[in-house]
mmCIF file of C-alpha atoms in Angstrom:
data_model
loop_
_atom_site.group_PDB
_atom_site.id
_atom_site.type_symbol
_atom_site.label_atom_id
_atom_site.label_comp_id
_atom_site.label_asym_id
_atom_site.label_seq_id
_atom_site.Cartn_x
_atom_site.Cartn_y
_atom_site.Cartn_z
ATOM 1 C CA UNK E 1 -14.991 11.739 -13.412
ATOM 2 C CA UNK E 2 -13.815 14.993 -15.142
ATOM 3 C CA UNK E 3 -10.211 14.741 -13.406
ATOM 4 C CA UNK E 4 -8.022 12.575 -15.932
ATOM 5 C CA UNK E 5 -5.529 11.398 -13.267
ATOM 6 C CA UNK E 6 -8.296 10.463 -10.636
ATOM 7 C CA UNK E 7 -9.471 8.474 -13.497
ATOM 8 C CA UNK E 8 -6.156 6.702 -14.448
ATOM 9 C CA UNK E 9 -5.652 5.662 -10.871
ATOM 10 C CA UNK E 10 -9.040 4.538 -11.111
ATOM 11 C CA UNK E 11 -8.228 2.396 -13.806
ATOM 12 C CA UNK E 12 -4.733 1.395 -12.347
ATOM 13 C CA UNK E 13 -6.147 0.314 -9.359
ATOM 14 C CA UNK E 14 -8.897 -1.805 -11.472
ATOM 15 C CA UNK E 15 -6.075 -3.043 -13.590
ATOM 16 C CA UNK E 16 -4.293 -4.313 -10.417
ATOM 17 C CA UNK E 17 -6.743 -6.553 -9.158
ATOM 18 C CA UNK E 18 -7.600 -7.801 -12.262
ATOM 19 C CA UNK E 19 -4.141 -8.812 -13.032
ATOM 20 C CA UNK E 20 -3.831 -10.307 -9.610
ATOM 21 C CA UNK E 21 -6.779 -12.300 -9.270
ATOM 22 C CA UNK E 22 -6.217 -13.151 -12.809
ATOM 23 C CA UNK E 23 -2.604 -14.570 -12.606
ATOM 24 C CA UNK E 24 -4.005 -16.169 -9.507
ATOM 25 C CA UNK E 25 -6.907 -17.929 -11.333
ATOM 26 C CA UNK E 26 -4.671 -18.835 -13.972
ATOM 27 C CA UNK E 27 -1.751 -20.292 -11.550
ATOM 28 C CA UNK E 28 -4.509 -22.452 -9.199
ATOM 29 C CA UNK E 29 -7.587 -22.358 -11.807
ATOM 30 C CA UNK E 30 -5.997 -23.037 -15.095
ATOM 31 C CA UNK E 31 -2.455 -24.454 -13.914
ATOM 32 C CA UNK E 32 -0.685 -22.066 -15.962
ATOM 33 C CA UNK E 33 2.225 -21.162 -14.191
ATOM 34 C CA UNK E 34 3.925 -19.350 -16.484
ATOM 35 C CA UNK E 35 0.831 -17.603 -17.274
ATOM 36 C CA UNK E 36 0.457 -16.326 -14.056
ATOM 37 C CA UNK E 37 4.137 -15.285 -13.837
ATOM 38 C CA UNK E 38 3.705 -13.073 -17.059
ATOM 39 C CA UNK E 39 0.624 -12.108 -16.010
ATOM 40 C CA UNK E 40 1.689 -10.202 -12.287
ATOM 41 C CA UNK E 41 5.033 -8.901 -13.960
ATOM 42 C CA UNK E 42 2.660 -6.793 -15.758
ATOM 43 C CA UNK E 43 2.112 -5.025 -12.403
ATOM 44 C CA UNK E 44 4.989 -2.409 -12.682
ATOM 45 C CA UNK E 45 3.671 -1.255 -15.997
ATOM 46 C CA UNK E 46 0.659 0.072 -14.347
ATOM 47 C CA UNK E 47 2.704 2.315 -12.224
ATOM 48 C CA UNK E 48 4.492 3.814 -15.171
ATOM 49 C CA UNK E 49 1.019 3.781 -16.590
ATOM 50 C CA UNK E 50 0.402 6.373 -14.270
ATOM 51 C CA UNK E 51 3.587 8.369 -13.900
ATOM 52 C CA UNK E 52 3.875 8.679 -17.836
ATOM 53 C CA UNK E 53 0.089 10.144 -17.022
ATOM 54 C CA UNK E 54 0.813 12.546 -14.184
ATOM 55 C CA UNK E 55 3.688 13.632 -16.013
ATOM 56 C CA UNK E 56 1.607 14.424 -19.096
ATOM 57 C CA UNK E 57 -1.184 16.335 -18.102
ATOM 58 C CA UNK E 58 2.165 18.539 -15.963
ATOM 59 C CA UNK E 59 3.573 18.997 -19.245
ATOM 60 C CA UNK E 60 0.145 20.150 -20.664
ATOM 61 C CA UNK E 61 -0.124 22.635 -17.851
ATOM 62 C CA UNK E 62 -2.939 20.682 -16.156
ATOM 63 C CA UNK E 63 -3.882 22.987 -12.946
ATOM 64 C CA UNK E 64 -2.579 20.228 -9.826
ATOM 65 C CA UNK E 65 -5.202 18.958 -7.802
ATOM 66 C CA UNK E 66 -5.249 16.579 -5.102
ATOM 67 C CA UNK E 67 -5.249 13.626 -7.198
ATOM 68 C CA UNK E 68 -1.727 14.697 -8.705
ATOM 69 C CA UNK E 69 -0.803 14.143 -4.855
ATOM 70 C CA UNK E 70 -2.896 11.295 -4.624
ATOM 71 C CA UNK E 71 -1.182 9.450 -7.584
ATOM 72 C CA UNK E 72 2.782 10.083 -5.694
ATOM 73 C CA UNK E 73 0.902 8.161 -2.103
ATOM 74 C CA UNK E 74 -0.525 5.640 -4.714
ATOM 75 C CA UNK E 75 2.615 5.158 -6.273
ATOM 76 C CA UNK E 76 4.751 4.741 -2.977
ATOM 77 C CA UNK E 77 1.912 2.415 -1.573
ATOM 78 C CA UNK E 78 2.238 0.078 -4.684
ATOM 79 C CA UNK E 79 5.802 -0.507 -5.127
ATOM 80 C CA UNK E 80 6.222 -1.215 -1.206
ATOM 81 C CA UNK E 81 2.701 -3.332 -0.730
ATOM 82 C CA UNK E 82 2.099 -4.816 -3.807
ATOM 83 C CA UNK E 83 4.131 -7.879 -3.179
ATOM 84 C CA UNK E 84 2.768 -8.629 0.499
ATOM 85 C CA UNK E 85 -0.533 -8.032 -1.011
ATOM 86 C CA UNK E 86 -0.078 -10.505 -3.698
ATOM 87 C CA UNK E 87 1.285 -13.127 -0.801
ATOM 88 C CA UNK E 88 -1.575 -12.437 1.404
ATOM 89 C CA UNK E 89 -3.785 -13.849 -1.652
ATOM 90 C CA UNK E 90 -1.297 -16.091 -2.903
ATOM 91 C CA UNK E 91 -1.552 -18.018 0.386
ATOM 92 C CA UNK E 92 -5.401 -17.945 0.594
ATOM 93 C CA UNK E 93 -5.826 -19.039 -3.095
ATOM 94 C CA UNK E 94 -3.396 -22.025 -2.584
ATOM 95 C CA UNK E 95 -5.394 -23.106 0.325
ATOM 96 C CA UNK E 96 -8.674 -22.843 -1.489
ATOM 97 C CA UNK E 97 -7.726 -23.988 -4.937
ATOM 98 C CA UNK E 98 -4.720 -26.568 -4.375
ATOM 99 C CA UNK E 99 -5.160 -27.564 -1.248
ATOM 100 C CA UNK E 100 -2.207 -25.642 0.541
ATOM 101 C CA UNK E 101 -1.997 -24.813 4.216
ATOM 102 C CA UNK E 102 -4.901 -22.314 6.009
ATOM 103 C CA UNK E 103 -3.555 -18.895 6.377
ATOM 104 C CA UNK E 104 -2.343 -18.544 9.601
ATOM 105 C CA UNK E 105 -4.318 -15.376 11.382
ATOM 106 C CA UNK E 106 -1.897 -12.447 13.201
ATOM 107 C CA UNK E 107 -1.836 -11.906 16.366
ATOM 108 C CA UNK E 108 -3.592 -9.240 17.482
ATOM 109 C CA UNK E 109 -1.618 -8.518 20.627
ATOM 110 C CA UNK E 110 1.679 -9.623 22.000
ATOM 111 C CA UNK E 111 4.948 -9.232 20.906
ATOM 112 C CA UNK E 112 4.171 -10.172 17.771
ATOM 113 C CA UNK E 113 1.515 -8.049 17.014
ATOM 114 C CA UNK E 114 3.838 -5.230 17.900
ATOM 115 C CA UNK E 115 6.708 -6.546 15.272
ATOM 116 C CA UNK E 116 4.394 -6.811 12.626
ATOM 117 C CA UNK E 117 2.632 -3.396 13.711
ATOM 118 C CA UNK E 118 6.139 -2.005 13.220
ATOM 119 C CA UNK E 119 7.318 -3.977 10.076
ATOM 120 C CA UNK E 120 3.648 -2.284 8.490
ATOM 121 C CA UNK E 121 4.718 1.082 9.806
ATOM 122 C CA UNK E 122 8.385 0.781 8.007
ATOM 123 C CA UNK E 123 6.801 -0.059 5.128
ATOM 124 C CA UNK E 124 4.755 2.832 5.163
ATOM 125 C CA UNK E 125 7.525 5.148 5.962
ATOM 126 C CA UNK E 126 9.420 4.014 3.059
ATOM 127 C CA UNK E 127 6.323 3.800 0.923
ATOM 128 C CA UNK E 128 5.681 7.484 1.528
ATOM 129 C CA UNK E 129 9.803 8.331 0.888
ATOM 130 C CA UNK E 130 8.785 6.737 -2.398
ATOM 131 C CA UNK E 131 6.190 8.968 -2.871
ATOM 132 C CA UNK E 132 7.583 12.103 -2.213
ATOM 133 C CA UNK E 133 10.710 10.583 -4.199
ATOM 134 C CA UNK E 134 8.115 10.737 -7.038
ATOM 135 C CA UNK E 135 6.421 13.556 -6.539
ATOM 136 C CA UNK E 136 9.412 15.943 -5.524
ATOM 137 C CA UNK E 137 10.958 14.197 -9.174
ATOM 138 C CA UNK E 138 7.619 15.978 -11.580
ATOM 139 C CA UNK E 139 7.849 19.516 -9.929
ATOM 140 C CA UNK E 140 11.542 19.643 -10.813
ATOM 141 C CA UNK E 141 11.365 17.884 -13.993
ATOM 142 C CA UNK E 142 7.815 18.444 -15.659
ATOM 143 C CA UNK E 143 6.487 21.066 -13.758
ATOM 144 C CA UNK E 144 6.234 25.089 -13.941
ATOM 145 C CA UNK E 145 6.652 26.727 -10.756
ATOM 146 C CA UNK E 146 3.059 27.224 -9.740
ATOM 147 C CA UNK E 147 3.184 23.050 -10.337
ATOM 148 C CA UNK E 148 5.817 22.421 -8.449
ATOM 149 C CA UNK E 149 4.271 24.503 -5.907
ATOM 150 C CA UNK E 150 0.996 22.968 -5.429
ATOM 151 C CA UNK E 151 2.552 19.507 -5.964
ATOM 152 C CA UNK E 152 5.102 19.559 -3.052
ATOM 153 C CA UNK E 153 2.017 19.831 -0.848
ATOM 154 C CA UNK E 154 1.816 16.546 -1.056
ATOM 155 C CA UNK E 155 4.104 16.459 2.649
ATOM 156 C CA UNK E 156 0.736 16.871 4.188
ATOM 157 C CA UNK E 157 -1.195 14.191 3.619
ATOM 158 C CA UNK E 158 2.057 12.181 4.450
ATOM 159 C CA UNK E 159 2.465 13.618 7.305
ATOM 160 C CA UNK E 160 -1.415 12.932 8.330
ATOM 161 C CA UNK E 161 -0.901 9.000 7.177
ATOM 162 C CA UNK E 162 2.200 8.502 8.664
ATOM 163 C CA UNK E 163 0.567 10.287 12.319
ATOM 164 C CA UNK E 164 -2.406 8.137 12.122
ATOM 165 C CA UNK E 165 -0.506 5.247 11.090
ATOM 166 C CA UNK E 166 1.593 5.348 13.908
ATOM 167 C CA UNK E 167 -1.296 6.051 16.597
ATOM 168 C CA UNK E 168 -3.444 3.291 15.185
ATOM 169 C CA UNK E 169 -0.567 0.885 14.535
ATOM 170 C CA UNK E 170 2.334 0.493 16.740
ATOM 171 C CA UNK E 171 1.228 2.770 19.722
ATOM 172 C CA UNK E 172 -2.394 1.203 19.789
ATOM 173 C CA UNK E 173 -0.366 -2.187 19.620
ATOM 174 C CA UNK E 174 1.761 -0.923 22.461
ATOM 175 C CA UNK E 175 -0.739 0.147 24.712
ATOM 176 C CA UNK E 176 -2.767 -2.568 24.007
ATOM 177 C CA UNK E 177 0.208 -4.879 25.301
ATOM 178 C CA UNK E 178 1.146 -2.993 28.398
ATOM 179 C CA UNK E 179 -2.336 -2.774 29.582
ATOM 180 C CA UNK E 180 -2.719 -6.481 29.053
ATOM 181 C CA UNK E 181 0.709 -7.170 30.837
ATOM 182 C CA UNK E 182 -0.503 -5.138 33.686
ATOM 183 C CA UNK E 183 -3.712 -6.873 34.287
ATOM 184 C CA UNK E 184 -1.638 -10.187 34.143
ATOM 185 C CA UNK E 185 0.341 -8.372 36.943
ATOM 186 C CA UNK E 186 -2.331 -7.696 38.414
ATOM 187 C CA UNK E 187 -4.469 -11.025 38.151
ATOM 188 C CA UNK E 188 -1.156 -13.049 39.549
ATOM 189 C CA UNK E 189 -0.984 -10.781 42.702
ATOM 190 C CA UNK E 190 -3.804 -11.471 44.184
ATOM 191 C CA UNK E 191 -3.180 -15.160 43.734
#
């Protein structure tokens, strides 16, 4: 990896899982609860791990590549999933290690489904606010023009996340319902 930010997300997103299965392992392995506390409040610092990064190889007047973008979307997608990601795990750890309840599965249609397709899709809209919060925030504070430039780019792979997001989430959801409601429809009229 020549690209020193690819590598520091690299390395954040190592550091993440091994603080979270680690303050996991130490809350339903070890019993050290306040262990495992300290341990996943060390989260944030990996996120201004990576800012204090981005915002140093701007200052250096590192040429902005995609992983400059990549590091705002990483950003956003931490600070807004991070904790439902630690409570997904939190709930299957309990259940293996101490003997807490089985994780209940999603639906994958229904009502439901569609809530909690559109709950994930909020989530992603304000993850990606985040990110453009953050990467708008370098071009106008640590970055020359040409920066600034290339980093405000970043819109469009939002834009292509959020689309897909949608399509694949809530719409699929949607249609998926609808089509199921009318062959209910259609299954009681001929009874």
């Amino acid at each position: 990896m020549d690209n020193p930010i690819l590598l520091t997300i690299a390395i954040c997103e190592i550091g993440f899982w091994a603080l979270v299965i680690g303050g996991l392992c130490l809350r339903y392995l070890a019993r050290m609860r306040r262990a495992n506390t300290i341990t996943l409040a060390l989260l944030p610092v990996l996120d201004l791990v990576l800012i204090a990064a981005v915002a140093l190889d701007l200052h250096r007047g590192g040429d902005v590549e995609f992983a400059h973008r990549l590091a705002g979307i990483y950003l956003g997608w931490t600070v807004v999933f991070a904790h439902s990601t630690v409570a997904w795990l939190d709930v299957r750890f309990a259940h293996r290690f101490a003997g807490g309840p089985a994780p209940v599965k999603a639906p994958k249609t229904g009502p439901q489904a569609y809530r909690n397709e559109i709950r994930g899709f909020v989530k992603w809209l304000v993850a990606a606010t985040i990110a453009l919060v953050i990467t708008y925030g370098l071009a106008y504070t640590v970055a020359d023009s040409e920066q600034a430039a290339a980093l405000k780019t970043v819109i469009q792979p939002l834009g292509v996340i959020t689309f897909f997001w949608f399509v694949t989430g809530p719409l699929w959801v949607a249609g998926k319902h609808n089509s199921s409601s009318k062959d209910a429809a259609g299954e009681r009229s001929r009874l």
